[in-house]
Coordinates of C-alpha atoms in Angstrom, one line a residue:
X180 CA 135.6 194.9 184.9
X181 CA 132.8 192.8 186.9
X182 CA 136.4 191.4 189.3
X183 CA 137.3 195.0 190.1
X184 CA 133.8 195.7 191.4
X185 CA 133.1 192.5 193.1
X186 CA 136.7 193.4 194.1
X187 CA 136.2 197.0 195.2
X188 CA 132.9 196.5 197.0
X189 CA 134.8 193.2 198.9
X190 CA 136.6 195.8 200.4
X191 CA 135.2 198.4 201.2
X192 CA 132.5 195.9 203.3
X193 CA 135.1 195.0 205.0
X194 CA 136.5 198.4 205.7
X195 CA 132.8 199.0 207.1
X196 CA 132.8 195.6 209.5
X197 CA 136.2 197.1 210.6
X198 CA 135.1 200.5 211.4
X199 CA 131.8 198.8 213.2
X200 CA 134.3 196.6 215.4
X201 CA 135.5 199.5 216.3
X202 CA 132.9 201.7 217.1
X203 CA 131.0 198.7 219.1
X204 CA 132.9 196.1 220.1
X205 CA 136.8 198.0 220.9
X206 CA 137.3 198.8 224.5
X207 CA 140.4 201.0 224.9
X208 CA 142.9 200.3 227.0
X209 CA 142.3 203.2 229.1
X210 CA 138.8 202.2 229.8
X211 CA 139.7 198.5 231.0
X212 CA 140.3 197.3 234.2
X213 CA 143.8 196.1 235.1
X214 CA 143.5 192.3 235.3
X215 CA 141.4 192.1 231.6
X216 CA 144.0 194.9 229.9
X217 CA 146.7 192.2 231.5
X218 CA 144.8 189.5 229.7
X219 CA 144.7 191.2 226.8
X220 CA 148.0 192.0 226.5
X221 CA 149.3 188.2 226.5
X222 CA 147.0 188.1 224.1
X223 CA 148.6 190.4 221.7
X224 CA 151.6 189.6 222.6
X225 CA 151.2 185.7 221.5
X226 CA 149.6 186.6 218.2
X227 CA 153.1 188.4 217.7
X228 CA 155.1 185.7 218.1
X229 CA 153.3 183.8 216.1
X230 CA 153.8 185.8 213.3
X231 CA 157.4 186.6 213.5
X232 CA 157.7 182.7 214.2
X233 CA 155.9 182.5 210.7
X234 CA 158.2 184.8 209.3
X235 CA 161.5 183.2 210.4
X236 CA 160.2 180.2 209.1
X237 CA 159.7 181.4 205.2
X238 CA 163.1 183.8 206.1
X239 CA 165.0 181.0 207.0
X240 CA 163.9 178.7 204.9
X241 CA 166.6 178.1 201.4
X242 CA 165.0 176.9 198.3
X243 CA 167.5 175.1 196.3
X244 CA 167.7 176.4 192.2
X245 CA 169.0 175.3 188.4
X246 CA 169.5 178.4 187.1
X247 CA 172.4 180.0 188.5
X248 CA 170.6 183.3 189.6
X249 CA 171.9 184.5 192.6
X250 CA 168.9 187.2 193.6
X251 CA 166.1 185.0 193.8
X252 CA 163.4 186.2 196.4
X253 CA 164.3 183.2 198.9
X254 CA 167.7 184.6 199.0
X255 CA 167.4 187.8 199.1
X256 CA 165.3 186.8 202.8
X257 CA 168.2 185.0 203.7
X258 CA 170.5 187.7 203.2
X259 CA 168.0 190.0 205.0
X260 CA 168.2 188.1 208.4
X261 CA 171.6 187.7 207.7
X262 CA 172.4 191.5 207.9
X263 CA 170.3 192.5 210.1
X264 CA 172.2 189.6 212.6
X265 CA 175.8 190.9 211.1
X266 CA 174.6 194.7 212.5
X267 CA 173.2 194.0 215.6
X268 CA 176.7 192.0 217.0
X269 CA 178.6 195.9 214.7
X270 CA 176.9 197.5 217.2
X271 CA 177.4 195.4 219.7
X272 CA 180.8 195.5 219.2
X273 CA 181.1 199.5 218.5
X274 CA 179.1 199.5 222.3
X275 CA 182.0 197.2 224.0
X276 CA 184.9 199.2 222.1
X277 CA 183.5 202.3 223.5
X278 CA 183.5 201.4 226.8
X279 CA 186.5 199.5 226.3
X280 CA 188.4 203.0 225.5
X281 CA 186.8 205.0 228.7
X282 CA 188.2 202.1 230.6
X283 CA 191.2 202.8 229.0
X284 CA 191.0 206.6 229.5
X285 CA 190.7 205.9 233.0
X286 CA 193.0 203.8 233.5
X287 CA 196.2 205.6 231.9
X288 CA 195.0 208.5 234.0
X289 CA 195.1 207.3 237.0
X290 CA 198.1 205.7 236.0
X291 CA 199.9 209.3 235.9
X292 CA 198.4 210.3 239.2
X293 CA 200.0 207.7 240.8
X294 CA 203.5 208.4 238.8
X295 CA 203.0 211.5 240.1
X296 CA 202.4 210.4 244.0
X297 CA 205.7 207.5 243.4
X298 CA 207.5 210.4 242.4
X299 CA 206.7 212.8 245.2
X300 CA 207.5 210.5 247.5
X301 CA 210.1 209.6 246.0
X302 CA 211.5 212.8 246.3
X303 CA 210.3 213.6 250.0
X304 CA 212.2 210.6 251.0
X305 CA 215.3 211.7 249.4
X306 CA 214.4 215.1 251.1
X307 CA 214.9 213.7 254.2
X308 CA 217.8 211.8 253.8
X309 CA 219.9 215.0 253.0
X310 CA 218.6 217.0 256.4
X311 CA 218.7 214.0 258.9
X312 CA 221.7 213.2 257.6
X313 CA 224.9 215.8 259.4
X314 CA 227.9 214.4 257.2
X315 CA 226.4 215.1 254.0
X316 CA 225.4 218.8 255.7
X317 CA 229.0 219.2 256.6
X318 CA 230.1 218.0 253.5
X319 CA 228.1 220.5 251.4
X320 CA 228.6 223.5 253.7
X321 CA 232.8 222.8 252.5
X322 CA 231.7 222.3 248.9
X323 CA 229.8 225.4 248.6
X324 CA 230.9 228.9 247.5
X325 CA 230.8 231.7 250.0
X326 CA 228.1 233.1 248.6
X327 CA 225.5 230.2 248.6
X328 CA 227.2 229.5 252.0
X329 CA 225.6 233.1 253.0
X330 CA 222.6 231.9 251.1
X331 CA 221.8 229.0 252.9
X332 CA 222.4 231.1 256.7
X333 CA 220.1 233.3 255.3
X334 CA 217.4 230.9 254.3
X335 CA 218.2 229.0 257.8
X336 CA 217.2 232.9 259.7
X337 CA 214.5 233.3 257.2
X338 CA 216.2 236.8 257.1
X339 CA 215.4 237.2 252.8
X340 CA 211.1 236.8 254.3
X341 CA 211.8 239.2 256.7
X342 CA 213.6 241.6 253.6
X343 CA 210.5 240.9 251.5
X344 CA 208.3 242.0 254.3
X345 CA 209.9 245.2 255.7
X346 CA 211.3 248.4 254.3
X347 CA 212.3 250.2 257.9
X348 CA 214.6 247.2 258.6
X349 CA 216.1 246.5 254.9
X350 CA 219.2 248.2 255.0
X351 CA 220.6 246.5 258.7
X352 CA 219.6 243.4 256.7
X353 CA 221.1 244.1 253.6
X354 CA 224.3 244.9 256.1
X355 CA 223.5 241.9 257.7
X356 CA 224.1 240.1 254.3
X357 CA 226.9 242.2 253.6
X358 CA 229.1 240.6 257.1
X359 CA 227.7 237.4 257.0
X360 CA 229.0 237.0 252.9
X361 CA 232.4 238.5 254.2
X362 CA 233.0 236.1 256.9
X363 CA 232.5 233.3 254.9
X364 CA 235.0 234.4 252.0
X365 CA 237.2 235.4 254.4
X366 CA 237.3 231.8 256.1
X367 CA 237.1 230.2 252.6
X368 CA 240.5 231.1 252.1
X369 CA 241.8 230.6 255.5
X370 CA 240.9 227.0 254.9
X371 CA 242.2 227.1 251.2

């Protein structure tokens, strides 16, 4: 009982001392000059570093035990340190994985875009080759049916566009198409 009272009094004394120190001596950081603030921060940083050095030394010490108990306090402390390192490495690996996934997606989309460009260029080159060679055109015209020939002639003259735009000229255009078709059929019959 006497010991409890004495401990209680000591605790109260320490708390009062701390409160008085805060009241009388402690100056808030907002009231300090920049140079004094820098000094205080460096002192606090040194204290914190010393504390963590002591803590890490306690964590890393391994006490060999004669008993077969796996959960001794020293072993648990070491395991906690290892778990933190493991979690940290897992977190870093996850971040790296996400970055690589985003890069991969960007590269896949860029690849698709380039493939489409290549296809377009190939198609354009094929069209240019077909248009440039007159012999191929002539061979195509000979192989075409009369109806497809008239369709090509109408396209070349751009009469289809006029047919859609002007309703007044529609009848004359339809008649001219029929005439083209008739002449092409007669020509194909004569060639055969």
